[in-house]
XYZ file of C-alpha atoms in Angstrom:
494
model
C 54.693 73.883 105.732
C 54.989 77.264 104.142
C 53.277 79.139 107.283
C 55.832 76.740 109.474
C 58.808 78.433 107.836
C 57.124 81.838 108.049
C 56.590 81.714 111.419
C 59.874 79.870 112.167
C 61.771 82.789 110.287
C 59.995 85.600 112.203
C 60.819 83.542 115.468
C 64.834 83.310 114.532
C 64.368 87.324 113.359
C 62.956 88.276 116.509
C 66.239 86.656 118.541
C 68.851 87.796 116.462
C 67.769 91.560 116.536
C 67.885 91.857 119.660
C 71.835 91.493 119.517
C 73.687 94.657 118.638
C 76.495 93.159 116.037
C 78.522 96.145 115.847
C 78.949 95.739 119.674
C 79.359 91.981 120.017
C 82.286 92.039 117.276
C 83.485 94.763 119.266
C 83.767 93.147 121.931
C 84.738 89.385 120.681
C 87.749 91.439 119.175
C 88.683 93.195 122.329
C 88.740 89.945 124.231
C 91.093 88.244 121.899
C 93.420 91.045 122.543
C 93.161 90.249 126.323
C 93.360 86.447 125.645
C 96.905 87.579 123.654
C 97.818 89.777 126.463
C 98.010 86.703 128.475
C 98.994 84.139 126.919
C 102.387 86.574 126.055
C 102.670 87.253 129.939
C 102.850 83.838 130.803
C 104.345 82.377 127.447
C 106.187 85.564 125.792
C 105.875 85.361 122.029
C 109.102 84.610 120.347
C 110.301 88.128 118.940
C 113.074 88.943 115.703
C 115.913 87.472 115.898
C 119.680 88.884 113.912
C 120.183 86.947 110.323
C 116.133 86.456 109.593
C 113.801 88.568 107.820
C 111.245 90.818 109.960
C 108.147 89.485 109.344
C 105.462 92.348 109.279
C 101.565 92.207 108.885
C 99.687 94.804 107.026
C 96.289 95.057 107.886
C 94.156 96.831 105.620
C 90.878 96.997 102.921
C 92.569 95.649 99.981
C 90.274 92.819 98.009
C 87.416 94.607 97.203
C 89.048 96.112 93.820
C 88.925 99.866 95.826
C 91.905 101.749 94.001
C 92.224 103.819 96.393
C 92.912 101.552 99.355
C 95.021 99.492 96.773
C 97.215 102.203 95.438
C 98.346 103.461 99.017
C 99.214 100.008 99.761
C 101.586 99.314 96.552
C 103.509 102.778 97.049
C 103.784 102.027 101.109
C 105.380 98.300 100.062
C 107.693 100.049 97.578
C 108.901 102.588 100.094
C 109.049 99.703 102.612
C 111.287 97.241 100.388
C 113.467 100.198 99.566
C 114.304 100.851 103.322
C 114.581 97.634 104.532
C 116.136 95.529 101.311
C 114.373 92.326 100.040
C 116.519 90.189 101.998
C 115.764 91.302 105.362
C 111.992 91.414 105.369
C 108.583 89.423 104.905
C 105.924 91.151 104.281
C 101.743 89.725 104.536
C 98.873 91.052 103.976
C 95.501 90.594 104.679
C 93.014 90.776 101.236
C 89.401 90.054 101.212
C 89.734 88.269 98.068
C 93.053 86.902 96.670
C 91.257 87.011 92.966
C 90.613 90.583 93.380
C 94.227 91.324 94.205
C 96.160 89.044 92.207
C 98.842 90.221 90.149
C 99.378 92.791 92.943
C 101.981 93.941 95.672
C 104.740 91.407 94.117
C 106.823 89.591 96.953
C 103.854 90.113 99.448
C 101.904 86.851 101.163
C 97.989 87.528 100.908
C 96.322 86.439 103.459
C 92.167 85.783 102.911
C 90.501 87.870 105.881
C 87.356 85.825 106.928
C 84.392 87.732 107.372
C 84.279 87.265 110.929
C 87.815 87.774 111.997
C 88.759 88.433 115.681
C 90.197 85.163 115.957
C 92.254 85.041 112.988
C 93.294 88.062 113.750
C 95.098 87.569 116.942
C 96.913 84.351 115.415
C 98.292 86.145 112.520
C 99.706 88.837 114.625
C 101.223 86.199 116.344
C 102.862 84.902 113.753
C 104.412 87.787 113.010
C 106.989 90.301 114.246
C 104.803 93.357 113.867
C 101.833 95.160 112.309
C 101.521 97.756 109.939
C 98.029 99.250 109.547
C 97.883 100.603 106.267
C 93.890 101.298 105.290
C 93.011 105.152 104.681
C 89.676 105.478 106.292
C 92.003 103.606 109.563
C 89.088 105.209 112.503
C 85.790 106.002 111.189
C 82.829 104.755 111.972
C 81.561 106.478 108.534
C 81.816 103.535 106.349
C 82.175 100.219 108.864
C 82.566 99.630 112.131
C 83.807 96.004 111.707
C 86.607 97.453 109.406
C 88.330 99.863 112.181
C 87.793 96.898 114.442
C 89.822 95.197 112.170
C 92.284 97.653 112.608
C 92.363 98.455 116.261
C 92.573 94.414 116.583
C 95.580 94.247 114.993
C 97.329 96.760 116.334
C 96.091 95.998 120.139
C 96.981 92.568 119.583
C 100.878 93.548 118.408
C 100.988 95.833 121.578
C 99.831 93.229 123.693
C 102.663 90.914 122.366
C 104.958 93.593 122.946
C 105.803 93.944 119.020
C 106.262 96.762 116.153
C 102.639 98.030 116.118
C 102.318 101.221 113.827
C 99.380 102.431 112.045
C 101.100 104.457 108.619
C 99.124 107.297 107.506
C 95.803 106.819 108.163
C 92.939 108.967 109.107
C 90.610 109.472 112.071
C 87.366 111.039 111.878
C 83.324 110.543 113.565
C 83.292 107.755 115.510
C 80.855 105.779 117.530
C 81.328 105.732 121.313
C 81.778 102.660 121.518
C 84.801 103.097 118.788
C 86.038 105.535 120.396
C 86.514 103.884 123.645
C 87.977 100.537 121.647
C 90.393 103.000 119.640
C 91.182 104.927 123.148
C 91.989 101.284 124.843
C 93.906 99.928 122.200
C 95.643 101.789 120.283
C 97.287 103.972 123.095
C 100.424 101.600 123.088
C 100.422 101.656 118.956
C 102.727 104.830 117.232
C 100.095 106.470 115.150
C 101.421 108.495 112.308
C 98.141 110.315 110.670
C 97.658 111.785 106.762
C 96.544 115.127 108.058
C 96.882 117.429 111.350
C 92.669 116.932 111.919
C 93.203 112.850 112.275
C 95.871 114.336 115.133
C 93.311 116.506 117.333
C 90.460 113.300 116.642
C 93.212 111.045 118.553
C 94.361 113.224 120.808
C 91.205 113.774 121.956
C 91.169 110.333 122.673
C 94.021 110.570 124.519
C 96.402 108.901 121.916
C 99.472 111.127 120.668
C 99.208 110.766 116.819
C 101.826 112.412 114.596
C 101.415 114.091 111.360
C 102.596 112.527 108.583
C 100.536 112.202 105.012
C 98.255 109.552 102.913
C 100.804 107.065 101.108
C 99.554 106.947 97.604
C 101.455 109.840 96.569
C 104.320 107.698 94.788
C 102.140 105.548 92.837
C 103.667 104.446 89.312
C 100.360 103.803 86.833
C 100.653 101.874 83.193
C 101.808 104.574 80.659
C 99.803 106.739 79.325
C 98.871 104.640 76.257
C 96.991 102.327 78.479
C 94.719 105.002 80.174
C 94.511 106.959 76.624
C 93.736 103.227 75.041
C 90.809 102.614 77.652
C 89.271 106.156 77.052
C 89.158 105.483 73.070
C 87.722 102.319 73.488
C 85.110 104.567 74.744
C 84.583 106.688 72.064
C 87.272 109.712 73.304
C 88.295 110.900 69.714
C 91.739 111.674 71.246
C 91.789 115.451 70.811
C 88.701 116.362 73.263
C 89.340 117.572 76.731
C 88.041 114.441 79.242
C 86.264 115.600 82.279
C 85.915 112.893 84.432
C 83.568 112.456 86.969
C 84.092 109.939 89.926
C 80.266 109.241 91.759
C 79.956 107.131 94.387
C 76.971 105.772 96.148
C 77.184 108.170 98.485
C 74.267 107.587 101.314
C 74.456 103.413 102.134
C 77.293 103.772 104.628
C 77.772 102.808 106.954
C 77.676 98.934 106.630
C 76.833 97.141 109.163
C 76.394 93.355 110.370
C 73.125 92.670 110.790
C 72.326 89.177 111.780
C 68.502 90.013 111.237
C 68.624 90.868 107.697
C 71.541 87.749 106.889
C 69.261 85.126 107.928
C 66.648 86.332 106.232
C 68.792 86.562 103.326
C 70.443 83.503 103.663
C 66.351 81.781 103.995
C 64.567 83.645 101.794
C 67.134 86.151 99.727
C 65.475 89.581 101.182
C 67.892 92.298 101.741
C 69.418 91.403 98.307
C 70.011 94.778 97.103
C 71.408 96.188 100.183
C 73.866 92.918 101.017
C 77.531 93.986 100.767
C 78.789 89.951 102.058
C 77.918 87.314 104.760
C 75.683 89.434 107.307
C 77.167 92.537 106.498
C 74.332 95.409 104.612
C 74.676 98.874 103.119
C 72.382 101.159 104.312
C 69.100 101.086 102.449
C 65.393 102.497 102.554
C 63.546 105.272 100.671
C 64.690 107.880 101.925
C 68.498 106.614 100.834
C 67.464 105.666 97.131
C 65.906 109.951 97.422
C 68.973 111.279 97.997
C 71.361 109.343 96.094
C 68.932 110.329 93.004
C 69.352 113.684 93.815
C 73.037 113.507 93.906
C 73.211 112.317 90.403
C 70.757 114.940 89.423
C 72.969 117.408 90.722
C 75.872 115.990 89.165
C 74.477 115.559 85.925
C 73.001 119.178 86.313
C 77.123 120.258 87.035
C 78.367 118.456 84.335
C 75.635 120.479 82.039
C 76.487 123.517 82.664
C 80.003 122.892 82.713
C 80.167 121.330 79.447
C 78.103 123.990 77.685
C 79.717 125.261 74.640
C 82.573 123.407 75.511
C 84.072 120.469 73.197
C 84.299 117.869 75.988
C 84.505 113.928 76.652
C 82.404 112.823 79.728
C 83.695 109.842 81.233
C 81.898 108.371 84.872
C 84.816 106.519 86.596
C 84.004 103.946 89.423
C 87.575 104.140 91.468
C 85.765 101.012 93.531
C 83.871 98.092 91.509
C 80.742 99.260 94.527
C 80.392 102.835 92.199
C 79.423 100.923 89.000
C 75.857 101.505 89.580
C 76.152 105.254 90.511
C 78.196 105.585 87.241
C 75.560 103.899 85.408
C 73.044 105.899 86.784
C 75.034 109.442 85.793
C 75.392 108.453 82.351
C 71.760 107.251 82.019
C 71.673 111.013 83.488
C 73.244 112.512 81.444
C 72.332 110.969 78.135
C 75.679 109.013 77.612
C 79.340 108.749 78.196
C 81.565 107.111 79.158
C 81.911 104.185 82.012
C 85.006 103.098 83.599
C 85.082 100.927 86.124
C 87.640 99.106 88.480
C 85.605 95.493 88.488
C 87.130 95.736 84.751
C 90.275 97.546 85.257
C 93.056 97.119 87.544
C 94.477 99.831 89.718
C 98.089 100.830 87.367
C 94.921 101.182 84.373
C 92.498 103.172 86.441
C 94.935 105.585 87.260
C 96.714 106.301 84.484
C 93.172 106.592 82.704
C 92.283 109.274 84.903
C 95.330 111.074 84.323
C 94.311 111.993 81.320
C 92.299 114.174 82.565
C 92.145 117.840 82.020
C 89.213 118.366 84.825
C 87.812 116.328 87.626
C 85.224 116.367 89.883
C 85.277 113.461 92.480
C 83.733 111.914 95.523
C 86.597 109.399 95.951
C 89.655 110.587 97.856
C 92.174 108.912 95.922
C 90.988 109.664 92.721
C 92.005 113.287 93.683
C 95.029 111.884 94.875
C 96.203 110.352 92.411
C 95.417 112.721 89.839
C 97.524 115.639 91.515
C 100.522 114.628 90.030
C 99.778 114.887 86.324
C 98.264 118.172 87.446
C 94.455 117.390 86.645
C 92.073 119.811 87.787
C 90.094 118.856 90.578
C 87.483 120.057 92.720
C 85.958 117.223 95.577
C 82.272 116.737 96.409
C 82.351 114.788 99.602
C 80.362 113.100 102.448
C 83.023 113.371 105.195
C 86.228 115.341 106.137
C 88.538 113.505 103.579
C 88.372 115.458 100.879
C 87.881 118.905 102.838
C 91.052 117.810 104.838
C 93.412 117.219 101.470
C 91.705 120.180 99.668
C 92.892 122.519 103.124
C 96.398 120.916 102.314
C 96.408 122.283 98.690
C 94.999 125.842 100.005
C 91.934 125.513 98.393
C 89.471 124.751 100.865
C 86.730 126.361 98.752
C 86.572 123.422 95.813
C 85.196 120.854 98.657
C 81.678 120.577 98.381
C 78.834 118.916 99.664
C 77.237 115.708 98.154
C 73.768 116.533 99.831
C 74.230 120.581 98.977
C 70.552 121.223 97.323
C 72.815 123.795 94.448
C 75.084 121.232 94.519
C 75.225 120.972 90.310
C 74.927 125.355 90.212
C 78.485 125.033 92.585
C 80.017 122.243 90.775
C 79.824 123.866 87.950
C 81.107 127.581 88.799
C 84.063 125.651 90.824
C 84.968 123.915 87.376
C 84.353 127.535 85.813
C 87.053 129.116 88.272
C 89.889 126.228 87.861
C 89.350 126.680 84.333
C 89.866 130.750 84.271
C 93.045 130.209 86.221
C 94.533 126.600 85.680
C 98.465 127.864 86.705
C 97.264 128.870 89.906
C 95.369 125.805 90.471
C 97.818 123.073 89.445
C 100.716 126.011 91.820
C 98.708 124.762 94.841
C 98.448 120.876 93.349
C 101.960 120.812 92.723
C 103.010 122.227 96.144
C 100.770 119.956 97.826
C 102.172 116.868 95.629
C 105.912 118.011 97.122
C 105.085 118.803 100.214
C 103.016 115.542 100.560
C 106.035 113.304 99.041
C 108.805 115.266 101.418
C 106.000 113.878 104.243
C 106.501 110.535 103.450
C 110.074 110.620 103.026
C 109.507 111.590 106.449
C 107.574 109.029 108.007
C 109.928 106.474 106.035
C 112.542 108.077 108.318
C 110.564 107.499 111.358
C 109.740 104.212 110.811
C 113.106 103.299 110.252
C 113.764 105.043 113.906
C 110.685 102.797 115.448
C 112.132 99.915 114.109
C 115.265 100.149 115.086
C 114.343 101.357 118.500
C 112.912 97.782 118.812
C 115.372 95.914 117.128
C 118.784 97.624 117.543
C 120.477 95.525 115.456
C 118.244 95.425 112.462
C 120.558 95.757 109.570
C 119.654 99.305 107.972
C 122.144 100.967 105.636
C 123.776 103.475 107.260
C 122.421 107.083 106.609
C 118.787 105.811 107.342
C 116.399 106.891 110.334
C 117.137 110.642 109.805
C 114.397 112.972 109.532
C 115.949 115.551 108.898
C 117.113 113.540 104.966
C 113.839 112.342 104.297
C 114.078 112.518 100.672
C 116.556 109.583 101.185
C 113.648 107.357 102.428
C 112.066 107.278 99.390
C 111.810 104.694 96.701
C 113.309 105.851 93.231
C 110.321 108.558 91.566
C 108.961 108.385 88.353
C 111.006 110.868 85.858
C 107.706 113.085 85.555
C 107.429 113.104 89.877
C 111.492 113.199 90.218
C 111.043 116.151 87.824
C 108.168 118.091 89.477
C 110.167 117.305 92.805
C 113.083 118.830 91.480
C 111.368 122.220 90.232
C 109.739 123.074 93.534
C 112.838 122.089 95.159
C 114.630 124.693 93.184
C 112.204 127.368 93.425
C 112.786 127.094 97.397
C-alpha cells in the first residue's frame, strides 16, 4: 500500500510540474478580462448613476498583518472619504483574511480574496463602478507574480467595462516577461499614478504613460505615544535609553510562487512545510537561501555591535509583517537578546507608533522608513530591491541605502548609523523635506483623482474648489497637530 502511494505521488508530481503556474494564472486572468470585454460589448455593464454612492474596489495585499501595505491603505481611505463625503461613496476591499484586518479601514466592505482568484476577480469589478489599486509593490515580479496579476486583473477588467480604473501610488520595478507583456496589455487603458519618477521610466518603457505622484502612507495617524512607549517597556526599555530599532526581514525566499508540485505533495504527505506561504503557493527555499539569510543576520548583528559600542542603547527587532518573526528571532538569538516586536501581536496604529520612538533605525521594510520620517527617526535602509534606494534618492541621501547581500554589510551599517548620529539636524532637514514634499504629492494626486473622476462622471457631486492641482493641500484629510505643524514650518521657510 505504502509503495502504491509512493509511486502514485511521484506519478501526480511528474504531471503537475510540467505546468508553469505562474503562466497558467497568467493567462486564466487575462482571459477573464477578455470574457469581460465581451460580455460589456454585447451587454454594457450598468455604470453610476446621479443620487447613489460610487461604488469603488480597492485591490490590494491587505490580510496578511503587513503594516506596510495596511497603513497606505488606511491614509488612502481617509483622503478618499474626505474628497468624496461619506454619503456619496462605497468603498470594498479585497483582504486575504477578514481576522487579520478586522477592526480596520472603518466604513469599508472586506472582501475575502480566494487564493485562486481570476474569476472572482472579474465579478467583483463588475459589481462595482471602478477600481482603485492600492498595493505598494503594484508591478514586481520580486515578491509574487500572482499578486501583480491580481492587480493588472483588476484594473484590465475595469477598463474593459469601460469604468474608473486607477492604480494610486504604486511602484514598478523587475519584472518577468511574461509580466511585462500582461502589465503592457492591460494596464495601457488604466491612469497610473506612480510613488517615484523610476516606477515612471519602468512603465513607460512598457509603453504605459505613468505619472508621478508618491507612496500613500505618509498621513498615517498611529495610537499615541503611550501605546508604542507601553509596548517597548513591556520589553524591558527602562524609558530613558535611546531605542535603535532594527526591522529584518527574510530577505532571500521571494519570490513566491505557485507550485502545484510542491502543494500536492504537501497537501499528501506535508513536505515543503517550511517553505509553504498558503494553498500551492511556496517561498523560495534551499541551502543556498537558509546561507545567505544567516549571513544577513550576521551582518546585522555585527552592525548593531559596533554601533551600540559604548553607547547606552535599547535593541529592539521589529517584524513590520507577522512573515519577519523568525528573522527577528533569529537577530536577537544573534545578538544575545532584545527586544521582539512583532505585527502577528500588534496591530498597525501600535506598530507604528512603537517605532516612533525611535531615535535610530535601520530597516529592510519600506514602510517602516516611511512611517518613521515623520517623528524624525533616524534611518538608514538595507534593501533587496529599488524601494528603499528610490525613497532614500527622494530624501537626498542616496548613500544610507545599502545592500542586504553586501559581504561588509554590518562594517557599513554601522559607520552609516555613525554619520546620522554626528549630524542628526541635517539628517532629519532632508527627512522633513521629504515628509512635505511627499504630503504636498498626495494632496496632489487627491486633486487628480478628483479630475479622473469627474471626467467620468460629470455630475459627481464634489464640493466646489476640488480637482485643482494647483491647491493640493486642499485634498487632504485634516493632519495630525505634530504633521500640520511640521507642514507648516517648511511651508514658512519657503
Amino acid at each position: 500500500m505504502k509503495r502504491n502511494l509512493a509511486g502514485l505521488m511521484r506519478k501526480v508530481a511528474r504531471k503537475v510540474s510540467e505546468v508553469d503556474t505562474d503562466k497558467g494564472l497568467m493567462a486564466t486572468m487575462a482571459a477573464g478580462i477578455e470574457a469581460a470585454k465581451a460580455r460589456h460589448r454585447y451587454q454594457p455593464t450598468p455604470t453610476w448613476s446621479e443620487g447613489e454612492p460610487l461604488r469603488l474596489l480597492l485591490a490590494g495585499y491587505t490580510g496578511s498583518r503587513n503594516t506596510g501595505a495596511d497603513v497606505r491603505v488606511e491614509a488612502m481611505i481617509r483622503q478618499f472619504r474626505h474628497l468624496f463625503g461619506d454619503d456619496h461613496l462605497e468603498l470594498s476591499i479585497l483582504t486575504n483574511d477578514p481576522l487579520l484586518t478586522r477592526g480596520y479601514f472603518r466604513t469599508v466592505e472586506q472582501l475575502e480574496l480566494p487564493k485562486i482568484f481570476p474569476r472572482f476577480i472579474v465579478q467583483a469589478v463588475h459589481e462595482h463602478h471602478g477600481v482603485i489599486a492600492c498595493e505598494g509593490s503594484m508591478f514586481k515580479s520580486k515578491f509574487a507574480n500572482a499578486l501583480s496579476t491580481m492587480m493588472v486583473g483588476a484594473l484590465g477588467t475595469a477598463a474593459a467595462e469601460d469604468k474608473l480604473s486607477i492604480a494610486y501610488g504604486g511602484e514598478a520595478g523587475g519584472m518577468d516577461r511574461t509580466l511585462e507583456a500582461l502589465v503592457g496589455r492591460y494596464c495601457a487603458d488604466a491612469v497610473v499614478i506612480a510613488r517615484n519618477a523610476n516606477s515612471v521610466r519602468v512603465l513607460g518603457d512598457l509603453g504605459i504613460r505613468a505619472e508621478q505622484g508618491t507612496d500613500t502612507a505618509w498621513t498615517f495617524e498611529p495610537a499615541e505615544d503611550a501605546v508604542g512607549e507601553r509596548i517597548l517597556r513591556e520589553q524591558g526599555w527602562d524609558g530613558e535609553q535611546d531605542v535603535l530599532v532594527v526591522c529584518p526581514i527574510n530577505a532571500f525566499w521571494w519570490p513566491v510562487r505557485p507550485d502545484l508540485q510542491k502543494g500536492v505533495l504537501h497537501a499528501i504527505s506535508g513536505a515543503h512545510e517550511r517553505d509553504h506561504y498558503a494553498s500551492v503557493y511556496f517561498h523560495t527555499g534551499g541551502p543556498e537561501v537558509d546561507r545567505k539569510q544567516a549571513a544577513y543576520i550576521a551582518q546585522l548583528a555585527d552592525g548593531v555591535r559596533r554601533f551600540t559600542e559604548g553607547r547606552d542603547v535599547f535593541v529592539a527587532a521589529v517584524g513590520m509583517e507577522q512573515l519577519d518573526r523568525s528573522a527577528c528571532q533569529a537577530l536577537v538569538d544573534t545578538l544575545g537578546g532584545g527586544a521582539v516586536i512583532v505585527s502577528d501581536e500588534h496591530d498597525m496604529y501600535a506598530m507604528v507608533s512603537a517605532i516612533r520612538q525611535a531615535r535610530w533605525m535601520v530597516s529592510s521594510r519600506y514602510h517602516a522608513i516611511v512611517t518613521s520620517m515623520p517623528a524624525g527617526v533616524l534611518s538608514i535602509g538595507v534593501t533587496m530591491d529599488e524601494r528603499i534606494p528610490n525613497l532614500m534618492a527622494d530624501r537626498g541621501q542616496p548613500e544610507l541605502a545599502l545592500r542586504v547581500d553586501d559581504p561588509a554589510l554590518g562594517q557599513k551599517m554601522a559607520h552609516a548609523l555613525d554619520q546620522v548620529d554626528a549630524d542628526p539636524a541635517g539628517t532629519q532637514r532632508g527627512i522633513e523635506q521629504c515628509v512635505v514634499d511627499s504630503i504636498e504629492r498626495m494632496g496632489w494626486m487627491g486633486a487628480r483623482l478628483v479630475q479622473l473622476v469627474r471626467a467620468k462622471h460629470p455630475t459627481f457631486p464634489f464640493r466646489d474648489g476640488l480637482g485643482d492641482v494647483d491647491r493640493p493641500w486642499d485634498h487632504l484629510p485634516p493632519l495630525s497637530p505634530d504633521l500640520a505643524s511640521l507642514v507648516a514650518r517648511h511651508r514658512s521657510a519657503s
